[in-house]
Coordinates of C-alpha atoms in Angstrom, one line a residue:
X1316 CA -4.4 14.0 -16.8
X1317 CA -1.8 14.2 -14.3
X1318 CA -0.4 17.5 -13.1
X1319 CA 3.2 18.2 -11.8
X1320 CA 1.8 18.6 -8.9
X1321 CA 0.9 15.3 -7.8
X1322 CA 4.3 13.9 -8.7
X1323 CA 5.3 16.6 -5.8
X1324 CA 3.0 15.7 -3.9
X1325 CA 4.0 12.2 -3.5
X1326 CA 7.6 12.3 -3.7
X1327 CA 7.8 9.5 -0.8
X1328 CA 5.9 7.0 -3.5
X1329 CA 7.8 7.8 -6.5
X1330 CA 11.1 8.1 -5.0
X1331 CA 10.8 4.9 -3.4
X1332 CA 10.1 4.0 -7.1
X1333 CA 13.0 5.7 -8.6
X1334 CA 15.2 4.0 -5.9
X1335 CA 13.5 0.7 -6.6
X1336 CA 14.2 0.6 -10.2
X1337 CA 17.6 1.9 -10.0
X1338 CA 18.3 -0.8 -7.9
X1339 CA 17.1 -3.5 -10.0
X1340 CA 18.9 -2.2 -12.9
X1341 CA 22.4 -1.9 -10.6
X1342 CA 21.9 -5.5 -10.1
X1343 CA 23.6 -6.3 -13.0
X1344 CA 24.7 -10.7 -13.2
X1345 CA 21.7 -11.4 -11.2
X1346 CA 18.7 -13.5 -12.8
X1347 CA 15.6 -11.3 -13.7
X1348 CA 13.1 -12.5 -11.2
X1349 CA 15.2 -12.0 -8.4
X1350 CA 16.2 -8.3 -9.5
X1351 CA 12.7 -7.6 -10.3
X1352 CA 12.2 -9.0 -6.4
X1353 CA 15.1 -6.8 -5.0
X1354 CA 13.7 -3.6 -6.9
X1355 CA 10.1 -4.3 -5.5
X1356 CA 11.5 -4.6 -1.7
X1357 CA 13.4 -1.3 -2.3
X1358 CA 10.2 0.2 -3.7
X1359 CA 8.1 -1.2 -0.8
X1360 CA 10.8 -0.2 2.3
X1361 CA 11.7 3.4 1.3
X1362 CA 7.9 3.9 0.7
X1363 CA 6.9 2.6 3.6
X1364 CA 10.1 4.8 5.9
X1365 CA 9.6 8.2 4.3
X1366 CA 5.7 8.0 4.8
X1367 CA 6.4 7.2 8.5
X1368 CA 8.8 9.7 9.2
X1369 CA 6.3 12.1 7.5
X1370 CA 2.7 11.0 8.4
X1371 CA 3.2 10.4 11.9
X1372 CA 3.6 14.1 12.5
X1373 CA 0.5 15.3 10.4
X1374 CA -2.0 17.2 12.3
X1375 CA -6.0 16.8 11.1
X1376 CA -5.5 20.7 9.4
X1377 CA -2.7 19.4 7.7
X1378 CA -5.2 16.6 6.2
X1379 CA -7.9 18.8 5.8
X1380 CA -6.1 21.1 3.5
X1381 CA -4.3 18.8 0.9
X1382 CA -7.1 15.9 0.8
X1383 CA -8.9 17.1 -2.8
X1384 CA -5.4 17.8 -4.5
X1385 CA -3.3 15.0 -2.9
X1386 CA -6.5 12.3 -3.9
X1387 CA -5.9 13.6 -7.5
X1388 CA -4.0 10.3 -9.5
X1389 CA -4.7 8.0 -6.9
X1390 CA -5.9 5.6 -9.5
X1391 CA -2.1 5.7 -10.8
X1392 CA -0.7 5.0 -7.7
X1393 CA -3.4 1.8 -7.4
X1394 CA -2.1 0.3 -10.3
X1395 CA 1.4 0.9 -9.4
X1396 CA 1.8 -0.6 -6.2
X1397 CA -0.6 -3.2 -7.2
X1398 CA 1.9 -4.1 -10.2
X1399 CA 5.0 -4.1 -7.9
X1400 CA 3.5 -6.5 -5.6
X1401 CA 2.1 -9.1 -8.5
X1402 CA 5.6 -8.4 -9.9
X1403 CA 7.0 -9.6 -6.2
X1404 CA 4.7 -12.4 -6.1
X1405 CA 5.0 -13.9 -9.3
X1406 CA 8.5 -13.6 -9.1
X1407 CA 8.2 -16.0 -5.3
X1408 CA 5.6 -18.6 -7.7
X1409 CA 9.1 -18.6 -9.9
X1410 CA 11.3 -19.3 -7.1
X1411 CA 9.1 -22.1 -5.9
X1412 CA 8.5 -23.8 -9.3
X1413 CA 12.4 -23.2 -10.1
X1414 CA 14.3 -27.2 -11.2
X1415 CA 17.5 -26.5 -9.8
X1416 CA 19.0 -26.0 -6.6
X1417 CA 16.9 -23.2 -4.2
X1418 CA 18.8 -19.9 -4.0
X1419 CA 18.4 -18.4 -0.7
X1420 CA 19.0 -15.1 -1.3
X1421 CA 16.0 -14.9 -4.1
X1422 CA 14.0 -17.1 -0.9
X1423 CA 15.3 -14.6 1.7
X1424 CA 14.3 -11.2 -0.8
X1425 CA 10.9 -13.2 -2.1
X1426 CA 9.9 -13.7 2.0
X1427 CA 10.5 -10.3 2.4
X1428 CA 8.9 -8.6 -0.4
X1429 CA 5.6 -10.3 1.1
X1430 CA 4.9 -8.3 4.2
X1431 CA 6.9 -5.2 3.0
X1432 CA 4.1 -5.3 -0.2
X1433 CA 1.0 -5.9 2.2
X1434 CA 2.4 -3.3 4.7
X1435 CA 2.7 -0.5 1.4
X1436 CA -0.8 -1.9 0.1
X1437 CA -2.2 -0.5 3.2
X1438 CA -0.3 2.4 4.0
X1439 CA -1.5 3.4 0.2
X1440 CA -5.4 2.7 1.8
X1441 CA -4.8 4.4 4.6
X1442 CA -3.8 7.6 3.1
X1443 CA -7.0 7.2 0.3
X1444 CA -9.3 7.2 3.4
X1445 CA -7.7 10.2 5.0
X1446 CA -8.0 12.0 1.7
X1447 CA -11.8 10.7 1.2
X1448 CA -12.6 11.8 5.0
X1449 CA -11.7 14.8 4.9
X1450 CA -12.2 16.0 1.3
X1451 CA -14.6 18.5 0.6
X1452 CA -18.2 17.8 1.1
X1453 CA -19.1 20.9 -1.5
X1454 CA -15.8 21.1 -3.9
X1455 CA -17.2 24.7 -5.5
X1456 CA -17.4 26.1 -1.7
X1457 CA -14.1 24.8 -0.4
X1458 CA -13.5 24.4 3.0
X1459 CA -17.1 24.6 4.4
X1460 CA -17.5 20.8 5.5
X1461 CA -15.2 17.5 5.6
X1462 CA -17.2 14.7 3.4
X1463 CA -16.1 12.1 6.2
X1464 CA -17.6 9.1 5.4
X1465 CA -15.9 7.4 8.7
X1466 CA -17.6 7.2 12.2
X1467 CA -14.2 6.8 15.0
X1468 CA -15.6 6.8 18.3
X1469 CA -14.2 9.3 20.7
X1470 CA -13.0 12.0 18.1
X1471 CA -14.3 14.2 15.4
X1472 CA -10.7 15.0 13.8
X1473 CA -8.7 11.7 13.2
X1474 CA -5.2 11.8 12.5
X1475 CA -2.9 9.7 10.3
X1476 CA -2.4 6.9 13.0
X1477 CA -6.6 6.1 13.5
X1478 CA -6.7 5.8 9.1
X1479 CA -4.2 3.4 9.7
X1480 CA -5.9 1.3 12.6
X1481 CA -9.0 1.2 10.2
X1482 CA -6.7 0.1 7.1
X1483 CA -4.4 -2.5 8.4
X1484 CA -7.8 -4.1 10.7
X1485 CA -9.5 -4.5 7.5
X1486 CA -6.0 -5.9 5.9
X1487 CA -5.7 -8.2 8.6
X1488 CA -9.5 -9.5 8.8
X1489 CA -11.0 -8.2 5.6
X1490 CA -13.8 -6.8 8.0
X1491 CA -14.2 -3.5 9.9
X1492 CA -14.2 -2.9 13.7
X1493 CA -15.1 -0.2 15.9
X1494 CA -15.0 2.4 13.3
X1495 CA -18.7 2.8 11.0
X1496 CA -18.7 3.5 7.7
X1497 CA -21.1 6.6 6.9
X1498 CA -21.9 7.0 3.4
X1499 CA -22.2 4.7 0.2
X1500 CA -18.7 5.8 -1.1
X1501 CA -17.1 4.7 1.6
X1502 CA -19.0 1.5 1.9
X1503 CA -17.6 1.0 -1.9
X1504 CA -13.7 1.6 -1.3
X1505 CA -14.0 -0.1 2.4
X1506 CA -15.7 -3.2 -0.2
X1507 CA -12.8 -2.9 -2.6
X1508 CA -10.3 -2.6 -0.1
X1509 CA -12.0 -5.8 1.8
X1510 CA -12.0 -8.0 -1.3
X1511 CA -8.2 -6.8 -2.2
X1512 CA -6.9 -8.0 1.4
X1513 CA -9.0 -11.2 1.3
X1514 CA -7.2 -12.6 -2.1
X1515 CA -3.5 -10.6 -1.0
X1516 CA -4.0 -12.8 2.6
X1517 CA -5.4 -16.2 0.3
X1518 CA -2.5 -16.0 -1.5
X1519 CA 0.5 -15.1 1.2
X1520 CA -1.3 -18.7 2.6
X1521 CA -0.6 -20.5 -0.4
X1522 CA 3.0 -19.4 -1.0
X1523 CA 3.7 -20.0 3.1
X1524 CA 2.4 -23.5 2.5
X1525 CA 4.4 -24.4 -0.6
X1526 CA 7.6 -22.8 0.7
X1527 CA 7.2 -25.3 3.8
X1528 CA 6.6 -27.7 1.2
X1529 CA 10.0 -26.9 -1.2
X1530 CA 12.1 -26.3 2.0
X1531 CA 11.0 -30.0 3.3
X1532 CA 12.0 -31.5 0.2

């Protein structure tokens, strides 16, 4: 079950949400897909603006200390942005496959809603790895070792910005690269994460291709 606490805890997600939704509902005369498309880029952009005006000043203590509690309903948050960017994509398949005339405002909000949703999926990993490295390695004696998991050459204390160099590499090639996994646990969500970015970059292929195709007719 899901505590207060973790709805405090990431206020940047689910205000981004709140503002998302809100936003798709103001957008009142507008077709559906294109409003569930605006809501989704809303979602994605003040995610992704809070968490870097936030995360980039995190020191490895401040990591250390909320990693257990801030993993807790990570699973939720999965699903969520995971919804929000099928929503954003299946509302670009409608686009493509609409008969009539091509808007290009829903083209202009459906391009966006592309990067702004792979930028968030990582973001999301980037944080999950942060909160696996440094959780505790012994939960009933808390605070005696980081489980870590994650091998970064040339320090022992990663900050926000190195979980974010491993995230957005794997996004980017579905592969690690100078960093070494550790542990089978991380080997698992690295796998999972790998497997995610592999279909999220097939697909971002396939829609560049047909919009080349639909804008050339």
């Amino acid at each position: 079950m899901i505590s207060l606490g973790h709805f405090h805890r990431h206020t940047r997600f689910y205000a981004g949400i709140l503002l998302g939704a809100a936003t798709g509902v103001a957008c009142v005369g507008m077709d559906i897909p294109l409003r569930l498309t605006i809501a989704g880029d809303v979602f994605f952009a003040v995610y992704l603006i809070l968490t870097a005006a936030f995360a980039l000043t995190l020191t490895a203590d401040d990591l250390r200390k909320t990693a257990n509690r801030d993993d807790e309903g990570m699973l939720v948050i999965w699903i969520v942005t995971l919804g929000a960017i099928l929503l954003c994509l299946g509302s670009f398949v409608l686009y493509l496959n609409k008969a009539e005339a091509a808007d290009p405002l829903h083209l202009a909000f459906a391009v966006l809603s592309v990067p702004l949703g792979w930028g968030t999926l990582h973001t999301v990993m980037s944080f999950h790895y942060a909160n696996a490295y440094y959780a505790d390695a012994q939960p009933e004696r808390r605070g005696t070792q980081d489980t870590r998991g994650l091998d970064f050459p040339g320090t022992d204390e990663p900050l926000v910005t190195d979980f974010l160099y491993y995230a957005f590499t794997i996004g980017m090639t579905a592969q690690t690269s100078d960093v070494a996994t550790r542990n089978g646990d991380m080997r698992k969500l690295t796998l999972v994460h790998s497997i995610l970015s592999y279909f999220f970059n097939t697909v971002i292929v396939a829609l560049a291709v047909n919009v080349a195709v639909s804008q050339g007719h």
